[in-house]
Each structure stands twice: as C-alpha cells, then as structure tokens.
Amino acid sequence: MDKDDVSIKVGGTAKLTPTINPANATDKTGKWSVTDDSIATVGNDGTVTGVKVVTTIVTFATTDGNKTAQATVTVTAA
C-alpha cells in the first residue's frame, strides 16, 4: 500500500494505491474491503470516504488471494 495510515474528515476522501510486485506482474487486479463500512467506505479505485469519527482498516487483496495490504484509516470530525 502506498500509505500505512490515513486521516480523513467525515465526508472527506483519500486515495489508496496498492503496490503490486513484481512490477511486471500480469494480474494486478484485486478487491478492496473495509472492516466496517459504517465508519468508512472504499470504492473499486481505492478511494476511501469517511463516514463517522473512529478508526478502521482498509484492505486490498489480490484476485488470486496470495497477497494482501492494509492501511489504517482514522476518520475525524469535519
């Protein structure tokens, strides 16, 4: 992940980008998820949106399931 920790305001957004190695990997696809989508949501492009004040974990897992990356997202008051 390009960031280990992200802080955003309620209603704010931040973009996370997974780091796929090796750089010439043929399949760089995967799925984004968030521990609790009542705290923050994550889109298919890695854009995280803050929903309520608290901390959660955003995860990117490769399609084959062999690799995952996580970032801690802290949502603060707007």
mmJSON file of the N, C-alpha and C atoms, coordinates in Angstrom:
{"data_MODEL":{"atom_site":{
"group_PDB":["ATOM","ATOM","ATOM","ATOM","ATOM","ATOM","ATOM","ATOM","ATOM","ATOM","ATOM","ATOM","ATOM","ATOM","ATOM","ATOM","ATOM","ATOM","ATOM","ATOM","ATOM","ATOM","ATOM","ATOM","ATOM","ATOM","ATOM","ATOM","ATOM","ATOM","ATOM","ATOM","ATOM","ATOM","ATOM","ATOM","ATOM","ATOM","ATOM","ATOM","ATOM","ATOM","ATOM","ATOM","ATOM","ATOM","ATOM","ATOM","ATOM","ATOM","ATOM","ATOM","ATOM","ATOM","ATOM","ATOM","ATOM","ATOM","ATOM","ATOM","ATOM","ATOM","ATOM","ATOM","ATOM","ATOM","ATOM","ATOM","ATOM","ATOM","ATOM","ATOM","ATOM","ATOM","ATOM","ATOM","ATOM","ATOM","ATOM","ATOM","ATOM","ATOM","ATOM","ATOM","ATOM","ATOM","ATOM","ATOM","ATOM","ATOM","ATOM","ATOM","ATOM","ATOM","ATOM","ATOM","ATOM","ATOM","ATOM","ATOM","ATOM","ATOM","ATOM","ATOM","ATOM","ATOM","ATOM","ATOM","ATOM","ATOM","ATOM","ATOM","ATOM","ATOM","ATOM","ATOM","ATOM","ATOM","ATOM","ATOM","ATOM","ATOM","ATOM","ATOM","ATOM","ATOM","ATOM","ATOM","ATOM","ATOM","ATOM","ATOM","ATOM","ATOM","ATOM","ATOM","ATOM","ATOM","ATOM","ATOM","ATOM","ATOM","ATOM","ATOM","ATOM","ATOM","ATOM","ATOM","ATOM","ATOM","ATOM","ATOM","ATOM","ATOM","ATOM","ATOM","ATOM","ATOM","ATOM","ATOM","ATOM","ATOM","ATOM","ATOM","ATOM","ATOM","ATOM","ATOM","ATOM","ATOM","ATOM","ATOM","ATOM","ATOM","ATOM","ATOM","ATOM","ATOM","ATOM","ATOM","ATOM","ATOM","ATOM","ATOM","ATOM","ATOM","ATOM","ATOM","ATOM","ATOM","ATOM","ATOM","ATOM","ATOM","ATOM","ATOM","ATOM","ATOM","ATOM","ATOM","ATOM","ATOM","ATOM","ATOM","ATOM","ATOM","ATOM","ATOM","ATOM","ATOM","ATOM","ATOM","ATOM","ATOM","ATOM","ATOM","ATOM","ATOM","ATOM","ATOM","ATOM","ATOM","ATOM","ATOM","ATOM","ATOM","ATOM","ATOM","ATOM","ATOM","ATOM","ATOM","ATOM","ATOM"],
"id":[1,2,3,4,5,6,7,8,9,10,11,12,13,14,15,16,17,18,19,20,21,22,23,24,25,26,27,28,29,30,31,32,33,34,35,36,37,38,39,40,41,42,43,44,45,46,47,48,49,50,51,52,53,54,55,56,57,58,59,60,61,62,63,64,65,66,67,68,69,70,71,72,73,74,75,76,77,78,79,80,81,82,83,84,85,86,87,88,89,90,91,92,93,94,95,96,97,98,99,100,101,102,103,104,105,106,107,108,109,110,111,112,113,114,115,116,117,118,119,120,121,122,123,124,125,126,127,128,129,130,131,132,133,134,135,136,137,138,139,140,141,142,143,144,145,146,147,148,149,150,151,152,153,154,155,156,157,158,159,160,161,162,163,164,165,166,167,168,169,170,171,172,173,174,175,176,177,178,179,180,181,182,183,184,185,186,187,188,189,190,191,192,193,194,195,196,197,198,199,200,201,202,203,204,205,206,207,208,209,210,211,212,213,214,215,216,217,218,219,220,221,222,223,224,225,226,227,228,229,230,231,232,233,234],
"type_symbol":["N","C","C","N","C","C","N","C","C","N","C","C","N","C","C","N","C","C","N","C","C","N","C","C","N","C","C","N","C","C","N","C","C","N","C","C","N","C","C","N","C","C","N","C","C","N","C","C","N","C","C","N","C","C","N","C","C","N","C","C","N","C","C","N","C","C","N","C","C","N","C","C","N","C","C","N","C","C","N","C","C","N","C","C","N","C","C","N","C","C","N","C","C","N","C","C","N","C","C","N","C","C","N","C","C","N","C","C","N","C","C","N","C","C","N","C","C","N","C","C","N","C","C","N","C","C","N","C","C","N","C","C","N","C","C","N","C","C","N","C","C","N","C","C","N","C","C","N","C","C","N","C","C","N","C","C","N","C","C","N","C","C","N","C","C","N","C","C","N","C","C","N","C","C","N","C","C","N","C","C","N","C","C","N","C","C","N","C","C","N","C","C","N","C","C","N","C","C","N","C","C","N","C","C","N","C","C","N","C","C","N","C","C","N","C","C","N","C","C","N","C","C","N","C","C","N","C","C","N","C","C","N","C","C"],
"label_atom_id":["N","CA","C","N","CA","C","N","CA","C","N","CA","C","N","CA","C","N","CA","C","N","CA","C","N","CA","C","N","CA","C","N","CA","C","N","CA","C","N","CA","C","N","CA","C","N","CA","C","N","CA","C","N","CA","C","N","CA","C","N","CA","C","N","CA","C","N","CA","C","N","CA","C","N","CA","C","N","CA","C","N","CA","C","N","CA","C","N","CA","C","N","CA","C","N","CA","C","N","CA","C","N","CA","C","N","CA","C","N","CA","C","N","CA","C","N","CA","C","N","CA","C","N","CA","C","N","CA","C","N","CA","C","N","CA","C","N","CA","C","N","CA","C","N","CA","C","N","CA","C","N","CA","C","N","CA","C","N","CA","C","N","CA","C","N","CA","C","N","CA","C","N","CA","C","N","CA","C","N","CA","C","N","CA","C","N","CA","C","N","CA","C","N","CA","C","N","CA","C","N","CA","C","N","CA","C","N","CA","C","N","CA","C","N","CA","C","N","CA","C","N","CA","C","N","CA","C","N","CA","C","N","CA","C","N","CA","C","N","CA","C","N","CA","C","N","CA","C","N","CA","C","N","CA","C","N","CA","C","N","CA","C","N","CA","C","N","CA","C","N","CA","C"],
"label_alt_id":[null,null,null,null,null,null,null,null,null,null,null,null,null,null,null,null,null,null,null,null,null,null,null,null,null,null,null,null,null,null,null,null,null,null,null,null,null,null,null,null,null,null,null,null,null,null,null,null,null,null,null,null,null,null,null,null,null,null,null,null,null,null,null,null,null,null,null,null,null,null,null,null,null,null,null,null,null,null,null,null,null,null,null,null,null,null,null,null,null,null,null,null,null,null,null,null,null,null,null,null,null,null,null,null,null,null,null,null,null,null,null,null,null,null,null,null,null,null,null,null,null,null,null,null,null,null,null,null,null,null,null,null,null,null,null,null,null,null,null,null,null,null,null,null,null,null,null,null,null,null,null,null,null,null,null,null,null,null,null,null,null,null,null,null,null,null,null,null,null,null,null,null,null,null,null,null,null,null,null,null,null,null,null,null,null,null,null,null,null,null,null,null,null,null,null,null,null,null,null,null,null,null,null,null,null,null,null,null,null,null,null,null,null,null,null,null,null,null,null,null,null,null,null,null,null,null,null,null,null,null,null,null,null,null],
"label_comp_id":["MET","MET","MET","ASP","ASP","ASP","LYS","LYS","LYS","ASP","ASP","ASP","ASP","ASP","ASP","VAL","VAL","VAL","SER","SER","SER","ILE","ILE","ILE","LYS","LYS","LYS","VAL","VAL","VAL","GLY","GLY","GLY","GLY","GLY","GLY","THR","THR","THR","ALA","ALA","ALA","LYS","LYS","LYS","LEU","LEU","LEU","THR","THR","THR","PRO","PRO","PRO","THR","THR","THR","ILE","ILE","ILE","ASN","ASN","ASN","PRO","PRO","PRO","ALA","ALA","ALA","ASN","ASN","ASN","ALA","ALA","ALA","THR","THR","THR","ASP","ASP","ASP","LYS","LYS","LYS","THR","THR","THR","GLY","GLY","GLY","LYS","LYS","LYS","TRP","TRP","TRP","SER","SER","SER","VAL","VAL","VAL","THR","THR","THR","ASP","ASP","ASP","ASP","ASP","ASP","SER","SER","SER","ILE","ILE","ILE","ALA","ALA","ALA","THR","THR","THR","VAL","VAL","VAL","GLY","GLY","GLY","ASN","ASN","ASN","ASP","ASP","ASP","GLY","GLY","GLY","THR","THR","THR","VAL","VAL","VAL","THR","THR","THR","GLY","GLY","GLY","VAL","VAL","VAL","LYS","LYS","LYS","VAL","VAL","VAL","VAL","VAL","VAL","THR","THR","THR","THR","THR","THR","ILE","ILE","ILE","VAL","VAL","VAL","THR","THR","THR","PHE","PHE","PHE","ALA","ALA","ALA","THR","THR","THR","THR","THR","THR","ASP","ASP","ASP","GLY","GLY","GLY","ASN","ASN","ASN","LYS","LYS","LYS","THR","THR","THR","ALA","ALA","ALA","GLN","GLN","GLN","ALA","ALA","ALA","THR","THR","THR","VAL","VAL","VAL","THR","THR","THR","VAL","VAL","VAL","THR","THR","THR","ALA","ALA","ALA","ALA","ALA","ALA"],
"label_asym_id":["A","A","A","A","A","A","A","A","A","A","A","A","A","A","A","A","A","A","A","A","A","A","A","A","A","A","A","A","A","A","A","A","A","A","A","A","A","A","A","A","A","A","A","A","A","A","A","A","A","A","A","A","A","A","A","A","A","A","A","A","A","A","A","A","A","A","A","A","A","A","A","A","A","A","A","A","A","A","A","A","A","A","A","A","A","A","A","A","A","A","A","A","A","A","A","A","A","A","A","A","A","A","A","A","A","A","A","A","A","A","A","A","A","A","A","A","A","A","A","A","A","A","A","A","A","A","A","A","A","A","A","A","A","A","A","A","A","A","A","A","A","A","A","A","A","A","A","A","A","A","A","A","A","A","A","A","A","A","A","A","A","A","A","A","A","A","A","A","A","A","A","A","A","A","A","A","A","A","A","A","A","A","A","A","A","A","A","A","A","A","A","A","A","A","A","A","A","A","A","A","A","A","A","A","A","A","A","A","A","A","A","A","A","A","A","A","A","A","A","A","A","A","A","A","A","A","A","A","A","A","A","A","A","A"],
"label_entity_id":["1","1","1","1","1","1","1","1","1","1","1","1","1","1","1","1","1","1","1","1","1","1","1","1","1","1","1","1","1","1","1","1","1","1","1","1","1","1","1","1","1","1","1","1","1","1","1","1","1","1","1","1","1","1","1","1","1","1","1","1","1","1","1","1","1","1","1","1","1","1","1","1","1","1","1","1","1","1","1","1","1","1","1","1","1","1","1","1","1","1","1","1","1","1","1","1","1","1","1","1","1","1","1","1","1","1","1","1","1","1","1","1","1","1","1","1","1","1","1","1","1","1","1","1","1","1","1","1","1","1","1","1","1","1","1","1","1","1","1","1","1","1","1","1","1","1","1","1","1","1","1","1","1","1","1","1","1","1","1","1","1","1","1","1","1","1","1","1","1","1","1","1","1","1","1","1","1","1","1","1","1","1","1","1","1","1","1","1","1","1","1","1","1","1","1","1","1","1","1","1","1","1","1","1","1","1","1","1","1","1","1","1","1","1","1","1","1","1","1","1","1","1","1","1","1","1","1","1","1","1","1","1","1","1"],
"label_seq_id":[1,1,1,2,2,2,3,3,3,4,4,4,5,5,5,6,6,6,7,7,7,8,8,8,9,9,9,10,10,10,11,11,11,12,12,12,13,13,13,14,14,14,15,15,15,16,16,16,17,17,17,18,18,18,19,19,19,20,20,20,21,21,21,22,22,22,23,23,23,24,24,24,25,25,25,26,26,26,27,27,27,28,28,28,29,29,29,30,30,30,31,31,31,32,32,32,33,33,33,34,34,34,35,35,35,36,36,36,37,37,37,38,38,38,39,39,39,40,40,40,41,41,41,42,42,42,43,43,43,44,44,44,45,45,45,46,46,46,47,47,47,48,48,48,49,49,49,50,50,50,51,51,51,52,52,52,53,53,53,54,54,54,55,55,55,56,56,56,57,57,57,58,58,58,59,59,59,60,60,60,61,61,61,62,62,62,63,63,63,64,64,64,65,65,65,66,66,66,67,67,67,68,68,68,69,69,69,70,70,70,71,71,71,72,72,72,73,73,73,74,74,74,75,75,75,76,76,76,77,77,77,78,78,78],
"pdbx_PDB_ins_code":[null,null,null,null,null,null,null,null,null,null,null,null,null,null,null,null,null,null,null,null,null,null,null,null,null,null,null,null,null,null,null,null,null,null,null,null,null,null,null,null,null,null,null,null,null,null,null,null,null,null,null,null,null,null,null,null,null,null,null,null,null,null,null,null,null,null,null,null,null,null,null,null,null,null,null,null,null,null,null,null,null,null,null,null,null,null,null,null,null,null,null,null,null,null,null,null,null,null,null,null,null,null,null,null,null,null,null,null,null,null,null,null,null,null,null,null,null,null,null,null,null,null,null,null,null,null,null,null,null,null,null,null,null,null,null,null,null,null,null,null,null,null,null,null,null,null,null,null,null,null,null,null,null,null,null,null,null,null,null,null,null,null,null,null,null,null,null,null,null,null,null,null,null,null,null,null,null,null,null,null,null,null,null,null,null,null,null,null,null,null,null,null,null,null,null,null,null,null,null,null,null,null,null,null,null,null,null,null,null,null,null,null,null,null,null,null,null,null,null,null,null,null,null,null,null,null,null,null,null,null,null,null,null,null],
"Cartn_x":[0.858,0.0,0.906,0.477,1.294,1.283,0.276,0.208,-0.182,0.445,0.078,-1.027,-1.03,-2.003,-2.545,-3.867,-4.52,-5.483,-5.546,-6.505,-7.37,-8.685,-9.617,-10.743,-11.398,-12.539,-13.815,-14.853,-16.154,-16.561,-16.903,-17.269,-16.084,-14.881,-13.666,-13.231,-12.279,-11.79,-10.268,-9.756,-8.325,-8.195,-7.144,-6.912,-5.789,-6.059,-5.044,-4.675,-3.411,-2.935,-2.136,-2.538,-1.765,-0.458,0.577,1.85,1.921,1.91,1.933,3.342,3.891,5.226,5.144,5.902,6.854,6.131,6.837,6.252,5.673,6.209,5.726,4.715,4.082,3.067,1.97,1.498,0.489,-0.909,-1.196,-2.518,-2.361,-2.758,-2.653,-4.02,-4.987,-6.344,-6.525,-7.559,-7.858,-9.153,-9.416,-10.665,-10.36,-11.038,-10.931,-12.015,-11.697,-12.705,-12.357,-13.347,-13.156,-13.756,-13.111,-13.57,-15.004,-15.346,-16.687,-17.106,-18.041,-18.429,-19.36,-19.654,-20.379,-19.399,-18.092,-17.044,-16.454,-16.175,-15.612,-16.001,-16.067,-16.324,-15.117,-14.959,-13.859,-14.412,-14.065,-14.509,-13.558,-13.957,-13.142,-11.808,-11.693,-10.442,-9.563,-9.982,-9.184,-9.489,-10.545,-10.921,-11.712,-11.195,-11.813,-12.575,-13.805,-14.635,-14.966,-14.731,-15.038,-16.523,-17.068,-18.493,-18.739,-18.011,-18.169,-16.826,-16.724,-15.466,-15.097,-14.021,-13.43,-12.352,-11.724,-10.657,-11.087,-10.681,-10.978,-9.795,-9.879,-8.828,-9.38,-8.626,-8.953,-7.954,-8.457,-7.621,-7.758,-6.628,-6.632,-6.108,-6.862,-6.439,-6.35,-5.24,-5.095,-6.146,-6.483,-7.513,-7.205,-5.939,-5.581,-5.556,-5.687,-5.732,-4.393,-3.309,-1.988,-1.383,-1.823,-1.229,-2.322,-2.071,-2.963,-2.129,-2.748,-2.122,-3.202,-2.8,-3.767,-3.291,-4.268,-3.991,-4.982,-4.507,-5.368,-5.937,-7.255,-7.925,-8.579,-8.174,-8.758,-9.652,-10.916,-11.875,-12.056,-11.886,-12.003,-13.215,-13.6,-14.748,-14.487,-15.542,-15.429,-15.156],
"Cartn_y":[-1.163,0.0,1.228,2.249,3.462,4.233,3.976,4.622,3.565,3.627,2.718,3.299,4.62,5.322,6.525,6.695,7.816,8.457,9.786,10.518,11.361,11.191,11.974,12.483,13.526,14.077,13.366,13.416,12.886,13.561,12.791,13.315,13.536,13.476,13.66,12.363,12.472,11.292,11.258,10.071,9.854,8.695,8.707,7.653,6.755,5.452,4.459,3.707,3.365,2.635,1.426,0.221,-0.953,-0.999,-1.534,-1.736,-3.206,-3.476,-4.852,-5.187,-6.25,-6.72,-8.166,-8.536,-7.687,-6.674,-5.649,-4.571,-5.082,-6.189,-6.727,-7.859,-7.925,-8.949,-8.856,-9.994,-9.997,-9.688,-10.009,-9.737,-8.806,-7.567,-6.569,-6.228,-7.113,-6.858,-7.369,-6.872,-7.301,-6.682,-6.856,-6.374,-5.555,-4.416,-3.549,-3.932,-3.815,-4.018,-3.146,-2.95,-2.161,-2.954,-2.891,-3.658,-3.304,-2.028,-1.581,-0.429,-0.71,0.33,1.381,1.29,2.391,3.478,3.165,4.115,4.787,3.974,4.471,3.507,4.023,3.177,3.245,2.224,2.213,1.785,2.557,2.26,1.306,0.847,-0.078,0.517,1.84,2.505,2.846,2.43,2.699,4.021,4.705,5.964,5.673,6.168,5.957,7.221,7.048,8.17,7.991,9.031,8.986,9.118,8.267,8.285,8.769,8.201,8.658,8.596,9.351,9.518,8.233,7.615,6.426,5.895,4.79,4.213,2.852,2.537,1.244,0.813,-0.368,-0.917,-1.118,-0.65,-0.891,-1.912,-2.904,-3.989,-4.103,-4.372,-4.737,-6.16,-7.056,-8.445,-8.737,-9.334,-9.678,-10.713,-10.744,-11.644,-13.093,-13.484,-14.873,-15.147,-14.099,-14.253,-14.462,-14.41,-14.68,-13.502,-12.289,-11.105,-10.165,-9.54,-8.502,-7.336,-6.178,-4.984,-4.247,-3.605,-2.903,-1.497,-0.635,0.719,1.03,1.702,2.166,3.518,3.643,4.888,5.476,6.689,7.399,8.502,8.461,9.471,10.459,11.753,12.812,13.693,14.524,15.416,16.405,16.73,17.656,19.066],
"Cartn_z":[0.0,0.0,0.0,-0.703,-0.754,0.561,1.421,2.74,3.775,4.951,6.04,6.907,7.024,7.858,7.098,7.18,6.503,7.493,7.486,8.302,7.375,7.488,6.675,7.568,7.119,7.846,7.395,8.23,7.844,6.539,5.541,4.228,3.311,3.856,3.06,2.399,1.481,0.775,0.759,0.556,0.347,-0.626,-1.416,-2.411,-1.926,-1.892,-1.564,-2.836,-2.964,-4.139,-3.67,-4.1,-3.717,-4.499,-3.883,-4.561,-4.948,-6.241,-6.742,-7.187,-6.627,-7.014,-7.471,-8.478,-9.186,-10.067,-10.454,-11.259,-12.571,-13.089,-14.363,-14.156,-12.992,-12.73,-13.782,-14.245,-15.307,-14.786,-13.544,-12.976,-11.781,-11.959,-10.889,-10.309,-10.536,-10.061,-8.638,-7.995,-6.642,-6.169,-4.898,-4.315,-3.064,-2.955,-1.787,-0.791,0.486,1.527,2.726,3.574,4.793,5.949,7.099,8.255,8.631,8.591,8.988,8.081,7.158,6.197,6.789,8.089,8.734,9.18,9.132,9.51,8.279,7.266,6.009,4.903,3.692,2.532,1.617,0.777,-0.185,-1.538,-2.572,-3.921,-4.62,-5.792,-6.578,-6.992,-6.951,-7.341,-6.138,-4.931,-3.736,-3.066,-3.5,-2.86,-1.589,-0.468,0.839,1.215,1.704,2.139,3.615,4.414,5.843,6.088,6.963,7.276,8.705,9.682,11.067,11.787,12.868,13.599,14.344,13.916,14.548,13.596,13.924,13.102,12.572,11.341,10.731,9.865,9.304,8.449,7.043,6.036,4.635,4.111,3.384,2.872,1.361,0.695,-0.724,-0.798,-1.427,-1.608,-3.097,-3.524,-4.935,-5.317,-6.6,-7.092,-6.745,-6.835,-6.522,-5.022,-4.208,-2.763,-2.091,-2.857,-2.294,-1.537,-1.824,-1.198,-0.716,0.434,0.937,1.453,1.47,2.039,2.811,3.901,4.73,5.062,5.305,5.778,6.895,7.913,8.992,8.591,8.66,8.29,9.539,9.885,11.018,10.475,10.866,10.424,11.572,11.264,12.26,11.949,12.904,12.724,11.594,10.874,9.735,10.19],
"occupancy":[1.0,1.0,1.0,1.0,1.0,1.0,1.0,1.0,1.0,1.0,1.0,1.0,1.0,1.0,1.0,1.0,1.0,1.0,1.0,1.0,1.0,1.0,1.0,1.0,1.0,1.0,1.0,1.0,1.0,1.0,1.0,1.0,1.0,1.0,1.0,1.0,1.0,1.0,1.0,1.0,1.0,1.0,1.0,1.0,1.0,1.0,1.0,1.0,1.0,1.0,1.0,1.0,1.0,1.0,1.0,1.0,1.0,1.0,1.0,1.0,1.0,1.0,1.0,1.0,1.0,1.0,1.0,1.0,1.0,1.0,1.0,1.0,1.0,1.0,1.0,1.0,1.0,1.0,1.0,1.0,1.0,1.0,1.0,1.0,1.0,1.0,1.0,1.0,1.0,1.0,1.0,1.0,1.0,1.0,1.0,1.0,1.0,1.0,1.0,1.0,1.0,1.0,1.0,1.0,1.0,1.0,1.0,1.0,1.0,1.0,1.0,1.0,1.0,1.0,1.0,1.0,1.0,1.0,1.0,1.0,1.0,1.0,1.0,1.0,1.0,1.0,1.0,1.0,1.0,1.0,1.0,1.0,1.0,1.0,1.0,1.0,1.0,1.0,1.0,1.0,1.0,1.0,1.0,1.0,1.0,1.0,1.0,1.0,1.0,1.0,1.0,1.0,1.0,1.0,1.0,1.0,1.0,1.0,1.0,1.0,1.0,1.0,1.0,1.0,1.0,1.0,1.0,1.0,1.0,1.0,1.0,1.0,1.0,1.0,1.0,1.0,1.0,1.0,1.0,1.0,1.0,1.0,1.0,1.0,1.0,1.0,1.0,1.0,1.0,1.0,1.0,1.0,1.0,1.0,1.0,1.0,1.0,1.0,1.0,1.0,1.0,1.0,1.0,1.0,1.0,1.0,1.0,1.0,1.0,1.0,1.0,1.0,1.0,1.0,1.0,1.0,1.0,1.0,1.0,1.0,1.0,1.0,1.0,1.0,1.0,1.0,1.0,1.0,1.0,1.0,1.0,1.0,1.0,1.0],
"B_iso_or_equiv":[0.0,0.0,0.0,0.0,0.0,0.0,0.0,0.0,0.0,0.0,0.0,0.0,0.0,0.0,0.0,0.0,0.0,0.0,0.0,0.0,0.0,0.0,0.0,0.0,0.0,0.0,0.0,0.0,0.0,0.0,0.0,0.0,0.0,0.0,0.0,0.0,0.0,0.0,0.0,0.0,0.0,0.0,0.0,0.0,0.0,0.0,0.0,0.0,0.0,0.0,0.0,0.0,0.0,0.0,0.0,0.0,0.0,0.0,0.0,0.0,0.0,0.0,0.0,0.0,0.0,0.0,0.0,0.0,0.0,0.0,0.0,0.0,0.0,0.0,0.0,0.0,0.0,0.0,0.0,0.0,0.0,0.0,0.0,0.0,0.0,0.0,0.0,0.0,0.0,0.0,0.0,0.0,0.0,0.0,0.0,0.0,0.0,0.0,0.0,0.0,0.0,0.0,0.0,0.0,0.0,0.0,0.0,0.0,0.0,0.0,0.0,0.0,0.0,0.0,0.0,0.0,0.0,0.0,0.0,0.0,0.0,0.0,0.0,0.0,0.0,0.0,0.0,0.0,0.0,0.0,0.0,0.0,0.0,0.0,0.0,0.0,0.0,0.0,0.0,0.0,0.0,0.0,0.0,0.0,0.0,0.0,0.0,0.0,0.0,0.0,0.0,0.0,0.0,0.0,0.0,0.0,0.0,0.0,0.0,0.0,0.0,0.0,0.0,0.0,0.0,0.0,0.0,0.0,0.0,0.0,0.0,0.0,0.0,0.0,0.0,0.0,0.0,0.0,0.0,0.0,0.0,0.0,0.0,0.0,0.0,0.0,0.0,0.0,0.0,0.0,0.0,0.0,0.0,0.0,0.0,0.0,0.0,0.0,0.0,0.0,0.0,0.0,0.0,0.0,0.0,0.0,0.0,0.0,0.0,0.0,0.0,0.0,0.0,0.0,0.0,0.0,0.0,0.0,0.0,0.0,0.0,0.0,0.0,0.0,0.0,0.0,0.0,0.0,0.0,0.0,0.0,0.0,0.0,0.0],
"pdbx_formal_charge":[null,null,null,null,null,null,null,null,null,null,null,null,null,null,null,null,null,null,null,null,null,null,null,null,null,null,null,null,null,null,null,null,null,null,null,null,null,null,null,null,null,null,null,null,null,null,null,null,null,null,null,null,null,null,null,null,null,null,null,null,null,null,null,null,null,null,null,null,null,null,null,null,null,null,null,null,null,null,null,null,null,null,null,null,null,null,null,null,null,null,null,null,null,null,null,null,null,null,null,null,null,null,null,null,null,null,null,null,null,null,null,null,null,null,null,null,null,null,null,null,null,null,null,null,null,null,null,null,null,null,null,null,null,null,null,null,null,null,null,null,null,null,null,null,null,null,null,null,null,null,null,null,null,null,null,null,null,null,null,null,null,null,null,null,null,null,null,null,null,null,null,null,null,null,null,null,null,null,null,null,null,null,null,null,null,null,null,null,null,null,null,null,null,null,null,null,null,null,null,null,null,null,null,null,null,null,null,null,null,null,null,null,null,null,null,null,null,null,null,null,null,null,null,null,null,null,null,null,null,null,null,null,null,null],
"auth_seq_id":[1,1,1,2,2,2,3,3,3,4,4,4,5,5,5,6,6,6,7,7,7,8,8,8,9,9,9,10,10,10,11,11,11,12,12,12,13,13,13,14,14,14,15,15,15,16,16,16,17,17,17,18,18,18,19,19,19,20,20,20,21,21,21,22,22,22,23,23,23,24,24,24,25,25,25,26,26,26,27,27,27,28,28,28,29,29,29,30,30,30,31,31,31,32,32,32,33,33,33,34,34,34,35,35,35,36,36,36,37,37,37,38,38,38,39,39,39,40,40,40,41,41,41,42,42,42,43,43,43,44,44,44,45,45,45,46,46,46,47,47,47,48,48,48,49,49,49,50,50,50,51,51,51,52,52,52,53,53,53,54,54,54,55,55,55,56,56,56,57,57,57,58,58,58,59,59,59,60,60,60,61,61,61,62,62,62,63,63,63,64,64,64,65,65,65,66,66,66,67,67,67,68,68,68,69,69,69,70,70,70,71,71,71,72,72,72,73,73,73,74,74,74,75,75,75,76,76,76,77,77,77,78,78,78],
"auth_comp_id":["MET","MET","MET","ASP","ASP","ASP","LYS","LYS","LYS","ASP","ASP","ASP","ASP","ASP","ASP","VAL","VAL","VAL","SER","SER","SER","ILE","ILE","ILE","LYS","LYS","LYS","VAL","VAL","VAL","GLY","GLY","GLY","GLY","GLY","GLY","THR","THR","THR","ALA","ALA","ALA","LYS","LYS","LYS","LEU","LEU","LEU","THR","THR","THR","PRO","PRO","PRO","THR","THR","THR","ILE","ILE","ILE","ASN","ASN","ASN","PRO","PRO","PRO","ALA","ALA","ALA","ASN","ASN","ASN","ALA","ALA","ALA","THR","THR","THR","ASP","ASP","ASP","LYS","LYS","LYS","THR","THR","THR","GLY","GLY","GLY","LYS","LYS","LYS","TRP","TRP","TRP","SER","SER","SER","VAL","VAL","VAL","THR","THR","THR","ASP","ASP","ASP","ASP","ASP","ASP","SER","SER","SER","ILE","ILE","ILE","ALA","ALA","ALA","THR","THR","THR","VAL","VAL","VAL","GLY","GLY","GLY","ASN","ASN","ASN","ASP","ASP","ASP","GLY","GLY","GLY","THR","THR","THR","VAL","VAL","VAL","THR","THR","THR","GLY","GLY","GLY","VAL","VAL","VAL","LYS","LYS","LYS","VAL","VAL","VAL","VAL","VAL","VAL","THR","THR","THR","THR","THR","THR","ILE","ILE","ILE","VAL","VAL","VAL","THR","THR","THR","PHE","PHE","PHE","ALA","ALA","ALA","THR","THR","THR","THR","THR","THR","ASP","ASP","ASP","GLY","GLY","GLY","ASN","ASN","ASN","LYS","LYS","LYS","THR","THR","THR","ALA","ALA","ALA","GLN","GLN","GLN","ALA","ALA","ALA","THR","THR","THR","VAL","VAL","VAL","THR","THR","THR","VAL","VAL","VAL","THR","THR","THR","ALA","ALA","ALA","ALA","ALA","ALA"],
"auth_asym_id":["A","A","A","A","A","A","A","A","A","A","A","A","A","A","A","A","A","A","A","A","A","A","A","A","A","A","A","A","A","A","A","A","A","A","A","A","A","A","A","A","A","A","A","A","A","A","A","A","A","A","A","A","A","A","A","A","A","A","A","A","A","A","A","A","A","A","A","A","A","A","A","A","A","A","A","A","A","A","A","A","A","A","A","A","A","A","A","A","A","A","A","A","A","A","A","A","A","A","A","A","A","A","A","A","A","A","A","A","A","A","A","A","A","A","A","A","A","A","A","A","A","A","A","A","A","A","A","A","A","A","A","A","A","A","A","A","A","A","A","A","A","A","A","A","A","A","A","A","A","A","A","A","A","A","A","A","A","A","A","A","A","A","A","A","A","A","A","A","A","A","A","A","A","A","A","A","A","A","A","A","A","A","A","A","A","A","A","A","A","A","A","A","A","A","A","A","A","A","A","A","A","A","A","A","A","A","A","A","A","A","A","A","A","A","A","A","A","A","A","A","A","A","A","A","A","A","A","A","A","A","A","A","A","A"],
"auth_atom_id":["N","CA","C","N","CA","C","N","CA","C","N","CA","C","N","CA","C","N","CA","C","N","CA","C","N","CA","C","N","CA","C","N","CA","C","N","CA","C","N","CA","C","N","CA","C","N","CA","C","N","CA","C","N","CA","C","N","CA","C","N","CA","C","N","CA","C","N","CA","C","N","CA","C","N","CA","C","N","CA","C","N","CA","C","N","CA","C","N","CA","C","N","CA","C","N","CA","C","N","CA","C","N","CA","C","N","CA","C","N","CA","C","N","CA","C","N","CA","C","N","CA","C","N","CA","C","N","CA","C","N","CA","C","N","CA","C","N","CA","C","N","CA","C","N","CA","C","N","CA","C","N","CA","C","N","CA","C","N","CA","C","N","CA","C","N","CA","C","N","CA","C","N","CA","C","N","CA","C","N","CA","C","N","CA","C","N","CA","C","N","CA","C","N","CA","C","N","CA","C","N","CA","C","N","CA","C","N","CA","C","N","CA","C","N","CA","C","N","CA","C","N","CA","C","N","CA","C","N","CA","C","N","CA","C","N","CA","C","N","CA","C","N","CA","C","N","CA","C","N","CA","C","N","CA","C","N","CA","C","N","CA","C","N","CA","C","N","CA","C","N","CA","C"],
"pdbx_PDB_model_num":[1,1,1,1,1,1,1,1,1,1,1,1,1,1,1,1,1,1,1,1,1,1,1,1,1,1,1,1,1,1,1,1,1,1,1,1,1,1,1,1,1,1,1,1,1,1,1,1,1,1,1,1,1,1,1,1,1,1,1,1,1,1,1,1,1,1,1,1,1,1,1,1,1,1,1,1,1,1,1,1,1,1,1,1,1,1,1,1,1,1,1,1,1,1,1,1,1,1,1,1,1,1,1,1,1,1,1,1,1,1,1,1,1,1,1,1,1,1,1,1,1,1,1,1,1,1,1,1,1,1,1,1,1,1,1,1,1,1,1,1,1,1,1,1,1,1,1,1,1,1,1,1,1,1,1,1,1,1,1,1,1,1,1,1,1,1,1,1,1,1,1,1,1,1,1,1,1,1,1,1,1,1,1,1,1,1,1,1,1,1,1,1,1,1,1,1,1,1,1,1,1,1,1,1,1,1,1,1,1,1,1,1,1,1,1,1,1,1,1,1,1,1,1,1,1,1,1,1,1,1,1,1,1,1]
}}}
